[in-house]
Short mmCIF file of N, CA and C in Angstrom, two decimals:
data_model
loop_
_atom_site.label_atom_id
_atom_site.label_comp_id
_atom_site.label_asym_id
_atom_site.label_seq_id
_atom_site.Cartn_x
_atom_site.Cartn_y
_atom_site.Cartn_z
N MET A 14 84.40 96.04 78.64
CA MET A 14 83.63 96.47 79.86
C MET A 14 82.49 97.35 79.51
N THR A 15 81.30 97.15 80.16
CA THR A 15 80.21 98.04 79.73
C THR A 15 80.32 99.28 80.56
N THR A 16 79.57 100.30 80.24
CA THR A 16 79.52 101.52 80.88
C THR A 16 78.74 101.44 82.30
N HIS A 17 78.03 100.30 82.39
CA HIS A 17 77.16 100.13 83.55
C HIS A 17 78.04 99.75 84.76
N MET A 18 79.20 99.17 84.48
CA MET A 18 80.14 98.59 85.65
C MET A 18 80.77 99.74 86.18
N ASP A 19 80.92 99.79 87.49
CA ASP A 19 81.74 100.76 88.27
C ASP A 19 83.18 100.78 87.81
N LYS A 20 83.64 102.04 87.56
CA LYS A 20 84.99 102.24 86.96
C LYS A 20 86.05 101.39 87.69
N GLN A 21 86.02 101.47 89.15
CA GLN A 21 87.13 100.80 89.94
C GLN A 21 86.89 99.24 89.92
N VAL A 22 85.66 98.76 89.72
CA VAL A 22 85.67 97.41 89.55
C VAL A 22 86.16 97.00 88.17
N ALA A 23 85.93 97.80 87.18
CA ALA A 23 86.56 97.42 85.86
C ALA A 23 88.09 97.53 85.92
N ILE A 24 88.71 98.56 86.71
CA ILE A 24 90.12 98.53 86.73
C ILE A 24 90.62 97.31 87.44
N LEU A 25 89.92 96.89 88.52
CA LEU A 25 90.35 95.71 89.27
C LEU A 25 90.35 94.53 88.39
N VAL A 26 89.44 94.32 87.61
CA VAL A 26 89.22 93.27 86.64
C VAL A 26 90.46 93.35 85.62
N ASP A 27 90.78 94.50 85.19
CA ASP A 27 91.80 94.68 84.20
C ASP A 27 93.20 94.42 84.76
N ILE A 28 93.47 94.95 85.95
CA ILE A 28 94.85 94.66 86.42
C ILE A 28 95.02 93.17 86.92
N THR A 29 93.84 92.57 87.21
CA THR A 29 93.89 91.06 87.60
C THR A 29 94.14 90.27 86.54
N LEU A 30 93.46 90.56 85.31
CA LEU A 30 93.69 89.76 84.11
C LEU A 30 95.08 90.08 83.64
N ASN A 31 95.51 91.38 83.64
CA ASN A 31 97.01 91.63 83.28
C ASN A 31 97.97 90.79 83.85
N ILE A 32 97.88 90.73 85.29
CA ILE A 32 98.97 90.10 86.11
C ILE A 32 98.78 88.52 85.93
N THR A 33 97.56 88.06 85.75
CA THR A 33 97.37 86.70 85.70
C THR A 33 97.89 85.96 84.26
N ASN A 34 97.80 86.83 83.28
CA ASN A 34 98.34 86.49 82.06
C ASN A 34 99.76 86.52 81.95
N ARG A 35 100.44 87.22 82.93
CA ARG A 35 101.87 87.21 82.90
C ARG A 35 102.48 86.60 84.15
N LEU A 36 101.70 85.77 84.91
CA LEU A 36 102.19 85.22 86.09
C LEU A 36 103.48 84.47 86.07
N ASN A 37 103.59 83.72 84.97
CA ASN A 37 104.94 83.04 84.98
C ASN A 37 106.10 83.79 84.69
N THR A 38 105.95 85.04 84.30
CA THR A 38 107.13 85.83 83.87
C THR A 38 107.21 87.01 84.68
N CYS A 39 106.21 87.19 85.63
CA CYS A 39 106.25 88.66 86.36
C CYS A 39 107.27 88.52 87.46
N SER A 40 107.66 89.50 87.87
CA SER A 40 108.75 89.64 88.83
C SER A 40 108.14 89.83 90.16
N PHE A 41 108.88 89.66 91.42
CA PHE A 41 108.37 89.90 92.63
C PHE A 41 107.95 91.39 92.76
N GLU A 42 108.62 92.23 92.20
CA GLU A 42 108.39 93.64 92.28
C GLU A 42 106.83 93.99 91.70
N GLU A 43 106.69 93.38 90.41
CA GLU A 43 105.41 93.59 89.79
C GLU A 43 104.33 92.95 90.44
N LEU A 44 104.55 91.88 91.13
CA LEU A 44 103.45 91.28 91.87
C LEU A 44 103.05 92.10 93.19
N GLU A 45 104.14 92.56 93.71
CA GLU A 45 104.00 93.42 94.91
C GLU A 45 103.29 94.68 94.64
N GLU A 46 103.65 95.35 93.40
CA GLU A 46 102.82 96.48 92.93
C GLU A 46 101.39 96.23 92.74
N PHE A 47 101.14 94.99 92.07
CA PHE A 47 99.87 94.56 91.80
C PHE A 47 99.02 94.47 93.11
N VAL A 48 99.58 93.75 94.10
CA VAL A 48 98.75 93.53 95.44
C VAL A 48 98.52 94.87 96.07
N GLU A 49 99.42 95.74 96.00
CA GLU A 49 99.17 97.05 96.71
C GLU A 49 98.20 97.99 95.95
N GLU A 50 98.15 97.79 94.55
CA GLU A 50 97.17 98.54 93.83
C GLU A 50 95.86 97.87 93.97
N ARG A 51 95.82 96.58 94.03
CA ARG A 51 94.56 95.87 94.24
C ARG A 51 93.94 96.15 95.63
N GLN A 52 94.76 96.25 96.55
CA GLN A 52 94.26 96.58 97.94
C GLN A 52 93.60 98.01 98.04
N ILE A 53 94.25 98.91 97.32
CA ILE A 53 93.71 100.27 97.31
C ILE A 53 92.45 100.28 96.67
N LEU A 54 92.22 99.45 95.54
CA LEU A 54 91.05 99.49 94.78
C LEU A 54 89.90 98.70 95.56
N ILE A 55 90.24 97.63 96.19
CA ILE A 55 89.28 96.92 97.09
C ILE A 55 88.76 97.86 98.17
N ASP A 56 89.65 98.48 98.81
CA ASP A 56 89.24 99.43 100.00
C ASP A 56 88.36 100.47 99.47
N SER A 57 88.82 101.06 98.29
CA SER A 57 87.87 102.16 97.69
C SER A 57 86.43 101.57 97.26
N ILE A 58 86.45 100.39 96.63
CA ILE A 58 85.18 99.80 96.35
C ILE A 58 84.33 99.39 97.48
N ARG A 59 84.88 99.01 98.46
CA ARG A 59 84.11 98.70 99.71
C ARG A 59 83.47 99.96 100.32
N GLU A 60 84.32 101.03 100.30
CA GLU A 60 83.84 102.31 100.85
C GLU A 60 82.78 102.94 99.98
N ARG A 61 82.87 102.83 98.70
CA ARG A 61 81.90 103.29 97.78
C ARG A 61 80.69 102.47 97.75
N PHE A 62 80.59 101.21 97.95
CA PHE A 62 79.48 100.42 97.70
C PHE A 62 78.86 100.14 99.20
N SER A 63 79.53 100.73 100.31
CA SER A 63 79.03 100.42 101.57
C SER A 63 77.50 100.94 101.78
N GLY A 64 77.22 101.93 101.12
CA GLY A 64 75.70 102.49 101.15
C GLY A 64 74.85 101.86 100.24
N ARG A 65 75.38 101.09 99.23
CA ARG A 65 74.44 100.34 98.24
C ARG A 65 74.12 99.05 98.81
N SER A 66 72.95 98.59 98.42
CA SER A 66 72.46 97.20 98.88
C SER A 66 73.36 96.09 98.39
N SER A 67 73.71 96.16 97.07
CA SER A 67 74.37 95.15 96.48
C SER A 67 75.12 95.62 95.08
N PHE A 68 75.94 94.67 94.70
CA PHE A 68 76.60 94.99 93.24
C PHE A 68 75.54 94.61 92.28
N SER A 69 75.72 95.04 90.99
CA SER A 69 74.93 94.72 89.87
C SER A 69 75.31 93.25 89.44
N ILE A 70 74.59 92.65 88.82
CA ILE A 70 74.89 91.25 88.43
C ILE A 70 76.08 91.26 87.72
N GLU A 71 76.34 92.06 86.74
CA GLU A 71 77.47 92.12 86.00
C GLU A 71 78.79 92.36 86.89
N GLU A 72 78.74 93.28 87.85
CA GLU A 72 79.78 93.58 88.84
C GLU A 72 80.14 92.47 89.71
N GLU A 73 79.00 91.81 90.25
CA GLU A 73 79.20 90.65 90.97
C GLU A 73 79.99 89.35 90.17
N SER A 74 79.54 89.24 88.92
CA SER A 74 80.02 88.35 88.07
C SER A 74 81.63 88.56 87.93
N HIS A 75 81.93 89.63 87.53
CA HIS A 75 83.37 90.08 87.36
C HIS A 75 84.16 89.99 88.74
N LEU A 76 83.56 90.44 89.76
CA LEU A 76 84.28 90.19 91.14
C LEU A 76 84.60 88.84 91.46
N LYS A 77 83.58 87.97 91.28
CA LYS A 77 83.60 86.54 91.43
C LYS A 77 84.81 85.95 90.41
N ALA A 78 84.90 86.50 89.24
CA ALA A 78 85.94 85.96 88.34
C ALA A 78 87.27 86.39 88.74
N VAL A 79 87.56 87.57 89.39
CA VAL A 79 88.67 88.08 90.01
C VAL A 79 89.17 87.17 91.19
N LEU A 80 88.18 86.85 92.07
CA LEU A 80 88.38 85.96 93.24
C LEU A 80 88.90 84.57 92.76
N ARG A 81 88.29 84.20 91.64
CA ARG A 81 88.79 82.81 91.26
C ARG A 81 90.31 82.76 90.81
N ARG A 82 90.77 83.84 90.60
CA ARG A 82 92.18 84.03 90.16
C ARG A 82 93.07 84.01 91.42
N ASP A 83 92.56 84.12 92.48
CA ASP A 83 93.48 84.27 93.79
C ASP A 83 94.35 83.08 93.88
N PRO A 84 93.88 81.81 93.83
CA PRO A 84 94.70 80.72 93.98
C PRO A 84 96.06 80.76 93.08
N GLU A 85 95.86 81.13 91.85
CA GLU A 85 96.97 81.26 90.97
C GLU A 85 98.02 82.27 91.39
N ILE A 86 97.53 83.37 91.84
CA ILE A 86 98.36 84.51 92.24
C ILE A 86 99.12 84.08 93.57
N LEU A 87 98.40 83.50 94.51
CA LEU A 87 99.10 83.08 95.66
C LEU A 87 100.11 81.96 95.36
N GLU A 88 99.83 81.04 94.48
CA GLU A 88 100.95 79.98 94.04
C GLU A 88 102.03 80.68 93.53
N ARG A 89 101.84 81.75 92.57
CA ARG A 89 103.13 82.42 92.13
C ARG A 89 103.89 83.18 93.25
N MET A 90 103.15 83.74 94.17
CA MET A 90 103.79 84.51 95.22
C MET A 90 104.62 83.24 96.01
N GLN A 91 104.05 82.11 96.31
CA GLN A 91 104.73 81.24 97.05
C GLN A 91 105.96 80.76 96.40
N GLN A 92 105.89 80.58 95.00
CA GLN A 92 107.10 80.34 94.18
C GLN A 92 108.10 81.33 94.40
N LEU A 93 107.80 82.40 94.16
CA LEU A 93 108.75 83.57 94.33
C LEU A 93 109.43 83.48 95.75
N LYS A 94 108.63 83.21 96.65
CA LYS A 94 109.06 83.32 98.02
C LYS A 94 110.06 82.12 98.27
N SER A 95 109.70 81.06 97.65
CA SER A 95 110.74 79.84 97.69
C SER A 95 112.01 80.02 96.99
N GLU A 96 111.84 80.71 95.77
CA GLU A 96 113.14 81.05 95.09
C GLU A 96 114.02 82.05 95.84
N ALA A 97 113.33 82.94 96.45
CA ALA A 97 114.18 83.95 97.24
C ALA A 97 114.87 83.16 98.59
N ALA A 98 114.05 82.30 99.13
CA ALA A 98 114.63 81.77 100.30
C ALA A 98 115.83 80.85 99.79
N LYS A 99 115.81 80.19 98.72
CA LYS A 99 116.81 79.30 98.22
C LYS A 99 117.93 80.30 97.88
N TRP A 100 117.73 81.38 97.39
CA TRP A 100 118.88 82.29 97.04
C TRP A 100 119.49 82.73 98.13
N LEU A 101 118.77 83.23 99.19
CA LEU A 101 119.43 83.53 100.54
C LEU A 101 120.22 82.40 101.23
N GLN A 102 119.58 81.19 101.12
CA GLN A 102 120.33 79.90 101.81
C GLN A 102 121.65 79.80 101.04
N GLN A 103 121.75 79.85 99.69
CA GLN A 103 122.84 79.73 98.94
C GLN A 103 123.92 80.73 99.20
N ARG A 104 123.44 82.05 99.43
CA ARG A 104 124.21 83.18 99.70
C ARG A 104 124.99 82.97 101.12
N GLU A 105 124.07 82.57 102.12
CA GLU A 105 124.66 82.29 103.43
C GLU A 105 125.66 81.16 103.41
N LEU A 106 125.40 80.07 102.54
CA LEU A 106 126.35 79.01 102.53
C LEU A 106 127.63 79.54 101.83
N ALA A 107 127.58 80.39 100.80
CA ALA A 107 128.80 80.93 100.13
C ALA A 107 129.55 81.79 101.13
N LYS A 108 128.77 82.59 101.94
CA LYS A 108 129.42 83.46 102.85
C LYS A 108 130.15 82.70 104.02
N ALA A 109 129.48 81.59 104.43
CA ALA A 109 130.17 80.63 105.50
C ALA A 109 131.43 80.08 104.96
N GLN A 110 131.37 79.58 103.75
CA GLN A 110 132.47 78.99 103.01
C GLN A 110 133.73 79.93 102.89
N ARG A 111 133.41 81.25 102.53
CA ARG A 111 134.28 82.27 102.33
C ARG A 111 134.96 82.75 103.67
N ASN A 112 134.10 82.69 104.70
CA ASN A 112 134.74 83.07 105.91
C ASN A 112 135.63 81.95 106.61
N ALA A 113 135.21 80.74 106.27
CA ALA A 113 136.20 79.75 106.65
C ALA A 113 137.41 79.74 105.96
N TYR A 114 137.28 79.93 104.77
CA TYR A 114 138.53 79.99 103.98
C TYR A 114 139.45 81.23 104.40
N GLU A 115 138.82 82.31 104.52
CA GLU A 115 139.65 83.53 105.07
C GLU A 115 140.19 83.33 106.30
N ALA A 116 139.61 82.65 107.26
CA ALA A 116 140.05 82.34 108.61
C ALA A 116 141.33 81.54 108.56
N VAL A 117 141.38 80.51 107.64
CA VAL A 117 142.46 79.53 107.52
C VAL A 117 143.70 80.34 106.86
N TYR A 118 143.44 81.06 105.86
CA TYR A 118 144.41 81.72 104.96
C TYR A 118 144.34 83.28 105.20
N THR A 119 144.72 83.64 106.40
CA THR A 119 144.83 85.10 106.68
C THR A 119 145.97 85.77 105.88
N PRO A 120 145.65 86.82 105.11
CA PRO A 120 146.66 87.58 104.44
C PRO A 120 147.76 87.93 105.44
N GLY A 121 148.94 87.92 105.03
CA GLY A 121 150.06 88.45 105.97
C GLY A 121 150.47 87.59 107.06
N SER A 122 149.95 86.34 106.96
CA SER A 122 150.38 85.41 107.96
C SER A 122 151.71 84.79 107.44
N ILE A 123 152.59 84.38 108.33
CA ILE A 123 153.89 83.79 108.11
C ILE A 123 153.79 82.41 108.40
N LEU A 124 154.23 81.70 107.39
CA LEU A 124 154.47 80.11 107.51
C LEU A 124 155.82 79.88 107.82
N MET A 125 156.10 78.87 108.73
CA MET A 125 157.57 78.68 108.98
C MET A 125 157.58 77.07 108.98
N ASP A 126 158.62 76.59 108.21
CA ASP A 126 158.94 75.29 108.17
C ASP A 126 160.12 75.01 109.02
N ARG A 127 160.02 73.84 109.75
CA ARG A 127 161.18 73.36 110.50
C ARG A 127 161.85 72.39 109.69
N LYS A 128 163.20 72.61 109.51
CA LYS A 128 163.95 71.57 108.88
C LYS A 128 164.71 70.61 109.92
N LYS A 129 164.72 69.44 109.74
CA LYS A 129 165.45 68.60 110.70
C LYS A 129 166.85 68.09 109.98
#
């Protein structure tokens, strides 16, 4: 990054490249942290640049590159959401099966056979 680019824009570019390079292996927590940090940076950039007429050509180019990565990030977030939903569904199924088993075989119950 050149020294002409705003420091926060440079950080935004760096964290975006960092996360997109690791998208297939990053955890939900890492992605959540990225999204939070990104939002703070974007809010700060908006505030700092509100008085300026526009970004420099370099800044604008880098910000557009960051935005082009959004579909990849959203896809990974959707994938993680689906994985979590499947996990919860399997957990609920296992819980229902366990509850059904425990209801039938209550500890301490007495079975009596009648002999004829």
